C-alpha positions as YAML, in Angstrom:
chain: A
units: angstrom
residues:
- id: 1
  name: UNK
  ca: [12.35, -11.43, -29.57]
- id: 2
  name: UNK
  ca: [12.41, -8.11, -27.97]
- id: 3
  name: UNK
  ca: [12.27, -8.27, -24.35]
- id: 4
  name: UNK
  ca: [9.60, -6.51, -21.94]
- id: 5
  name: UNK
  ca: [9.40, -2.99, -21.59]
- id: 6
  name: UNK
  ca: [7.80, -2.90, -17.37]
- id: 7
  name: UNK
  ca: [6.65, 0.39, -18.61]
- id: 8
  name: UNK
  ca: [5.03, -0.52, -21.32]
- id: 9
  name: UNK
  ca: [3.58, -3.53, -20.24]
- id: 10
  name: UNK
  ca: [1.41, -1.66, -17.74]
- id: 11
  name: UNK
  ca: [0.13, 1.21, -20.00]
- id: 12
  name: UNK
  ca: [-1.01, -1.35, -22.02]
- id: 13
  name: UNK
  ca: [-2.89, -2.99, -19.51]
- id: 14
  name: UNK
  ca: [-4.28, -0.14, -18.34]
- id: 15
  name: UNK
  ca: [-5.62, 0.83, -21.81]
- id: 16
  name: UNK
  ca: [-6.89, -2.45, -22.68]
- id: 17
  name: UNK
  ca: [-9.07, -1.94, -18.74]
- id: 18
  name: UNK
  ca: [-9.71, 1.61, -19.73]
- id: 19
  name: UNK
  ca: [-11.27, 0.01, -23.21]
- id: 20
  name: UNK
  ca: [-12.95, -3.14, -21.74]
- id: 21
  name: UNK
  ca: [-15.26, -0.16, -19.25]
- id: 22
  name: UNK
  ca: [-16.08, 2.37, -22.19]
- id: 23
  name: UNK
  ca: [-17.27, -0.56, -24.10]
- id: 24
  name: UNK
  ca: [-20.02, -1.75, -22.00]
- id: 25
  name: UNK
  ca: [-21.72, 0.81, -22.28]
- id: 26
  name: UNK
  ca: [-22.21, 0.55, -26.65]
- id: 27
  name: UNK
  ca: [-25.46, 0.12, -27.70]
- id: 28
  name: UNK
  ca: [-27.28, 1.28, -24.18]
- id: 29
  name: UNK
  ca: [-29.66, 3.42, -23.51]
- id: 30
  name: UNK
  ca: [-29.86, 6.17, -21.51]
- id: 31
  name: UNK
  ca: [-31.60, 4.82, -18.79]
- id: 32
  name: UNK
  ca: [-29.25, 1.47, -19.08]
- id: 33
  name: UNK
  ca: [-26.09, 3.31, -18.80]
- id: 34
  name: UNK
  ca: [-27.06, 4.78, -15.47]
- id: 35
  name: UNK
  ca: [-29.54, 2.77, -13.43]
- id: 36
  name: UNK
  ca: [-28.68, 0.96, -10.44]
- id: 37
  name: UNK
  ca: [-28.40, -2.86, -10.87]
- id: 38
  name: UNK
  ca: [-27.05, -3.78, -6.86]
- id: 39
  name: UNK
  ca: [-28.66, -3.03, -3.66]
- id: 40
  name: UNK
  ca: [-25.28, 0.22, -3.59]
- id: 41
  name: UNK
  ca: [-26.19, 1.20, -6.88]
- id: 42
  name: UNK
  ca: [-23.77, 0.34, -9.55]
- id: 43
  name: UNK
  ca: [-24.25, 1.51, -12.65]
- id: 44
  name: UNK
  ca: [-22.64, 1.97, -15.66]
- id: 45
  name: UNK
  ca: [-21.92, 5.44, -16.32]
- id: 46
  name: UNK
  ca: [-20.81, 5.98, -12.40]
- id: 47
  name: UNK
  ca: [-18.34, 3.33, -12.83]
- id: 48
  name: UNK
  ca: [-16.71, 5.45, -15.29]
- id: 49
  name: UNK
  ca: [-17.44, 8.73, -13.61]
- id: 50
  name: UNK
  ca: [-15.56, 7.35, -11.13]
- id: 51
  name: UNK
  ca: [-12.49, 5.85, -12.92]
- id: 52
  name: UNK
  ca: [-11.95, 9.15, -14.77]
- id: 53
  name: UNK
  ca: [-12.20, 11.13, -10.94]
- id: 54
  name: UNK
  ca: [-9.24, 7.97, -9.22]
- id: 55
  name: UNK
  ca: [-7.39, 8.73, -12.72]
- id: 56
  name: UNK
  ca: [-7.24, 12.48, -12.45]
- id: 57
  name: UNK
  ca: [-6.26, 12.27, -8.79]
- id: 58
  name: UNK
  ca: [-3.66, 9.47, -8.91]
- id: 59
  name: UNK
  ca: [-1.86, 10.91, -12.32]
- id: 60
  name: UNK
  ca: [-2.49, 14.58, -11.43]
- id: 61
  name: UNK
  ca: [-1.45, 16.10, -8.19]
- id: 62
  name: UNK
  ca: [-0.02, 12.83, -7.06]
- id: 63
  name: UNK
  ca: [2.55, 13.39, -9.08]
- id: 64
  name: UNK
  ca: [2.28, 17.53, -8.80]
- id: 65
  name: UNK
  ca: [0.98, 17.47, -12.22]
- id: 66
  name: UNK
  ca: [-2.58, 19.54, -11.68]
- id: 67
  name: UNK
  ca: [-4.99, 18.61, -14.39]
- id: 68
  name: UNK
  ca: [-7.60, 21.43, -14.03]
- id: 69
  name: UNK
  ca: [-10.85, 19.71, -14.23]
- id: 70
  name: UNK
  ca: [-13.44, 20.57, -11.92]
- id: 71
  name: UNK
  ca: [-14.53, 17.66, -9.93]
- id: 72
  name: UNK
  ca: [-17.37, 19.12, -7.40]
- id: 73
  name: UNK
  ca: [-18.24, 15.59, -6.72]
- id: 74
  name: UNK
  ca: [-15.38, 15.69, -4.58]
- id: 75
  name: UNK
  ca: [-15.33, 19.12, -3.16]
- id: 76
  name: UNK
  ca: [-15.97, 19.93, 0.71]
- id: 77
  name: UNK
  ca: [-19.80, 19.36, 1.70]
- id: 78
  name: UNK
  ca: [-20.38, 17.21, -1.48]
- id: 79
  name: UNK
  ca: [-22.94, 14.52, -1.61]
- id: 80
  name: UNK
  ca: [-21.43, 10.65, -0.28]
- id: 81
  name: UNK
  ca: [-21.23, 8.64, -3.65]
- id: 82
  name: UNK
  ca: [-21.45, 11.31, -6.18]
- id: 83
  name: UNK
  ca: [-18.93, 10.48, -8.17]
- id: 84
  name: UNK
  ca: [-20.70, 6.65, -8.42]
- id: 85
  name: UNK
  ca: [-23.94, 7.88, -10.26]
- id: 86
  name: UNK
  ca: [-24.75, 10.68, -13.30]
- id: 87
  name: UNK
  ca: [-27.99, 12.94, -12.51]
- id: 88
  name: UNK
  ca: [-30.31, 13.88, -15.37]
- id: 89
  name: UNK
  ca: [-28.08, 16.98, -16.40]
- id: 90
  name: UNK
  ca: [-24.99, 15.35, -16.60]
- id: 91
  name: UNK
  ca: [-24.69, 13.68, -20.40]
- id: 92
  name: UNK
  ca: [-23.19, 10.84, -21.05]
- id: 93
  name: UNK
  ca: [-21.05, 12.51, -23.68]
- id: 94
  name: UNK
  ca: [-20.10, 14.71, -20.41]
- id: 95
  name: UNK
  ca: [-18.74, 12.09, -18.49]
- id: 96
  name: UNK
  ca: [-17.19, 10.22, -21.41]
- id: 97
  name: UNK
  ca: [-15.44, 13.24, -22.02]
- id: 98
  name: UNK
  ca: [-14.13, 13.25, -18.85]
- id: 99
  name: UNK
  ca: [-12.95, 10.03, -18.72]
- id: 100
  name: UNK
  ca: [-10.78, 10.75, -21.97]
- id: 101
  name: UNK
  ca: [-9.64, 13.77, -20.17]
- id: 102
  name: UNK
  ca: [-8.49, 11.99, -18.04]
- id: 103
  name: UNK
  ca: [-7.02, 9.04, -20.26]
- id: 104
  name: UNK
  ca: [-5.11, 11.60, -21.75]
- id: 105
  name: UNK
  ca: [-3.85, 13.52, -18.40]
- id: 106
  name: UNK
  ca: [-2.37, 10.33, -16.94]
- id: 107
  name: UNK
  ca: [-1.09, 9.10, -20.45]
- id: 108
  name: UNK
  ca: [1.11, 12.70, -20.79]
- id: 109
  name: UNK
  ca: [2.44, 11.57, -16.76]
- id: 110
  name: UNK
  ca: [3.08, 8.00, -17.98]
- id: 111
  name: UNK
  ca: [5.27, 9.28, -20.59]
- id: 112
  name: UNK
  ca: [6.76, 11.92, -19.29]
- id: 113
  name: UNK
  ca: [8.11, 10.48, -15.44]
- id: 114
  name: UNK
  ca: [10.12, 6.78, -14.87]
- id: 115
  name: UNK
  ca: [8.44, 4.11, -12.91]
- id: 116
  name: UNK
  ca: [10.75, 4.94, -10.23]
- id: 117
  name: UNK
  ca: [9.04, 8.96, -9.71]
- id: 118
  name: UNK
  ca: [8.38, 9.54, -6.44]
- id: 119
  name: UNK
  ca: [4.75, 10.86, -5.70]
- id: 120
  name: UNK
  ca: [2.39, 11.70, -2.75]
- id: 121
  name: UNK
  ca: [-0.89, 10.40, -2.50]
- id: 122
  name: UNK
  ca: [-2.59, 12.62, 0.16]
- id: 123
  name: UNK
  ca: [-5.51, 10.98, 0.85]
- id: 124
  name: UNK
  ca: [-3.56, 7.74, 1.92]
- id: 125
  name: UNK
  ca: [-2.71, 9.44, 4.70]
- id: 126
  name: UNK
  ca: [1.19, 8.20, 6.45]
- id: 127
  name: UNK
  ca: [1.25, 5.52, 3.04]
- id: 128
  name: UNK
  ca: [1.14, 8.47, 0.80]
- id: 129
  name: UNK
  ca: [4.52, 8.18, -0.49]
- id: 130
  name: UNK
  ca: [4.44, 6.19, -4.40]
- id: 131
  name: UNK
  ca: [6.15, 5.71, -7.01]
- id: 132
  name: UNK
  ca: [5.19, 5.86, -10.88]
- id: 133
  name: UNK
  ca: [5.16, 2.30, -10.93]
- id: 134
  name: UNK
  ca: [2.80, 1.79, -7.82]
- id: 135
  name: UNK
  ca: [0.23, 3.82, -9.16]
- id: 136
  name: UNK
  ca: [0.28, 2.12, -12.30]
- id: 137
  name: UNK
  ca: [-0.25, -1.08, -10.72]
- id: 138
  name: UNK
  ca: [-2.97, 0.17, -8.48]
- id: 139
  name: UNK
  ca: [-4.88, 1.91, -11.24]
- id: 140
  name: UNK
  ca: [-4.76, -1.08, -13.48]
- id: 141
  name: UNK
  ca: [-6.07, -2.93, -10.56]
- id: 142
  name: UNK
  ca: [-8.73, -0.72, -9.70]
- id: 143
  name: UNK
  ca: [-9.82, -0.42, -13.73]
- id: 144
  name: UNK
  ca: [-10.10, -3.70, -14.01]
- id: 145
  name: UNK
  ca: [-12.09, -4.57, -10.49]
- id: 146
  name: UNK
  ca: [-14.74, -2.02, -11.99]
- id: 147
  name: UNK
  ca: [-14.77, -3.61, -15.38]
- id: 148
  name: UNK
  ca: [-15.46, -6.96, -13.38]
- id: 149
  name: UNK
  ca: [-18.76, -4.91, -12.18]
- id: 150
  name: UNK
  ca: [-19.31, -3.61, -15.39]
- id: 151
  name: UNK
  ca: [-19.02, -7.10, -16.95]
- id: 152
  name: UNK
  ca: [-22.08, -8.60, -14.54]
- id: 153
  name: UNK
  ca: [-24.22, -5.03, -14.71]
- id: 154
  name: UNK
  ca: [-23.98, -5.19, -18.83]
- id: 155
  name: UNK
  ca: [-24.76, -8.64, -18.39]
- id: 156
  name: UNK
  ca: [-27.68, -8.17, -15.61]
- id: 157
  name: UNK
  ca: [-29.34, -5.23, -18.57]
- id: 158
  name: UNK
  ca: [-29.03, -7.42, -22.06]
- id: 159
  name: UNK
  ca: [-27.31, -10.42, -21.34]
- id: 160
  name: UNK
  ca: [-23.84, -9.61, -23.58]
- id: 161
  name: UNK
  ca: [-20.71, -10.47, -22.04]
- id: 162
  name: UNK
  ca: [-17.30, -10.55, -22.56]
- id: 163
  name: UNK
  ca: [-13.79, -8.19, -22.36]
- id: 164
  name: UNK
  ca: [-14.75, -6.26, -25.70]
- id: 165
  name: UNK
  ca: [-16.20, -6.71, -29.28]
- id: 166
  name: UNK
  ca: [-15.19, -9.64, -31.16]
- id: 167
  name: UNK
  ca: [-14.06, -11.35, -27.53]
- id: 168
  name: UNK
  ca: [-16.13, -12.45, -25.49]
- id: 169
  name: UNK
  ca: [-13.60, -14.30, -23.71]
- id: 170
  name: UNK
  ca: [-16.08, -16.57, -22.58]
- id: 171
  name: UNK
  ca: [-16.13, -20.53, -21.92]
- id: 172
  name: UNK
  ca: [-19.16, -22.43, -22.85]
- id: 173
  name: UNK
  ca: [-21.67, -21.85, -25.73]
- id: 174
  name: UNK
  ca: [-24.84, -20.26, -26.67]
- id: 175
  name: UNK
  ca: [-28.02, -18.93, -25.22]
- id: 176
  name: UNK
  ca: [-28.92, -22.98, -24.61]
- id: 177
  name: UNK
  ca: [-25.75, -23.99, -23.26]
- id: 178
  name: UNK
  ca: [-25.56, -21.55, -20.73]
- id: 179
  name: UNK
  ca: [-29.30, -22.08, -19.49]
- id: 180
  name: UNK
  ca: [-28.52, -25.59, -19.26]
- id: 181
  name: UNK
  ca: [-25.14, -24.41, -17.26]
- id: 182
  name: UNK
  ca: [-26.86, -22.27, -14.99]
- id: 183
  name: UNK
  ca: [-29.82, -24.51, -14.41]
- id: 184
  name: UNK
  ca: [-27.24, -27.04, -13.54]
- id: 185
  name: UNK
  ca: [-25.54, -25.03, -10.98]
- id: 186
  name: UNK
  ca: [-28.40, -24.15, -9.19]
- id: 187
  name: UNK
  ca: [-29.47, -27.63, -8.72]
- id: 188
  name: UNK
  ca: [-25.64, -28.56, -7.60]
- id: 189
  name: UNK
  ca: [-26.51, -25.37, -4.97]
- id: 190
  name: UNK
  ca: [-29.68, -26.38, -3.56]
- id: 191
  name: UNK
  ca: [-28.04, -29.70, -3.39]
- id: 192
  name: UNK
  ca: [-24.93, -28.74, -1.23]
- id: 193
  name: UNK
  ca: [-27.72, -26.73, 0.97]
- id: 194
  name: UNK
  ca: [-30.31, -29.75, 1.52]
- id: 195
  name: UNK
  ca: [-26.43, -31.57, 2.74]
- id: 196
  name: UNK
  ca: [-26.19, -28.46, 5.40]
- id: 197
  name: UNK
  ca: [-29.67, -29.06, 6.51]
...
């Protein structure tokens, strides 16, 4: 049995996040992919506008690696939350091309630096200092908390669930069973209220 590889281990987590986002978006439409599903405006396509801005930043001049894409979502002056939402002009092929970009940015500083490189995040102010290793960990996190709102917005627009094609990953049944399920918790919750009252 070969042992662990760290290293490895969290690249491939990070790709499988990375994977589990672009996927919810197959089979959308245009409108789908970007309109907003919560009362803050999640949507698809900003999710991953956004992962492919934190990945640039965190891989790139973290690590004094400068990766050369223009970001004016983040510029001085910019519009609050515009790296959360895609306007008309902005394609989706645009932004998943970004996101590769980016994929492919912090994949060349995965490989080339050990988990112990030191870094500087800037915009964490006096906690700025990082290693490799830390940023892996954080990015994986932070993937994988947006997939989680990717997972209920898909899920909100058509109904499919699940971590990616062939997995759903998913307890339960079909269509039935879960409309059973949910009808079932919702009694159980207006139960446990009518106890409160």
């Amino acid at each position: 049995m070969k042992p662990n590889d760290p290293k490895d281990d969290l690249h491939r987590y990070l790709k499988a996040a990375r994977e589990a986002i672009i996927w919810k978006l197959d089979g959308l439409s245009e409108y789908d992919v970007r309109r907003p599903l919560t009362p803050t405006g999640t949507n698809l396509l900003g999710l991953v506008k956004h992962l492919a801005s934190v990945e640039l930043g965190y891989f790139g001049p973290t690590f004094g690696r400068p990766h050369n894409e223009p970001l004016p979502w983040h510029e001085e002056g910019a519009e609050p939350n515009s790296d959360m939402w895609a306007p008309a002009d902005e394609s989706r092929e645009d932004v998943l091309g970004l996101y590769h970009r980016a994929w492919a940015h912090a994949d060349a500083t995965i490989e080339a630096l050990p988990l112990d490189a030191m870094g500087h995040v800037a915009w964490w102010g006096d906690n700025g200092d990082v290693t490799l290793q830390r940023i892996m960990l954080h990015m994986t996190a932070e993937t994988h908390r947006h997939a989680g709102h990717a997972d209920i917005v898909r899920e909100l627009i058509d109904g499919k669930v699940g971590m990616r094609e062939g997995n759903s990953n998913m307890d339960g049944g079909d269509e039935a069973w879960y409309q059973e399920y949910w009808n079932r918790l919702e009694a159980s919750a207006k139960e446990a209220q009518a106890k409160q009252s």
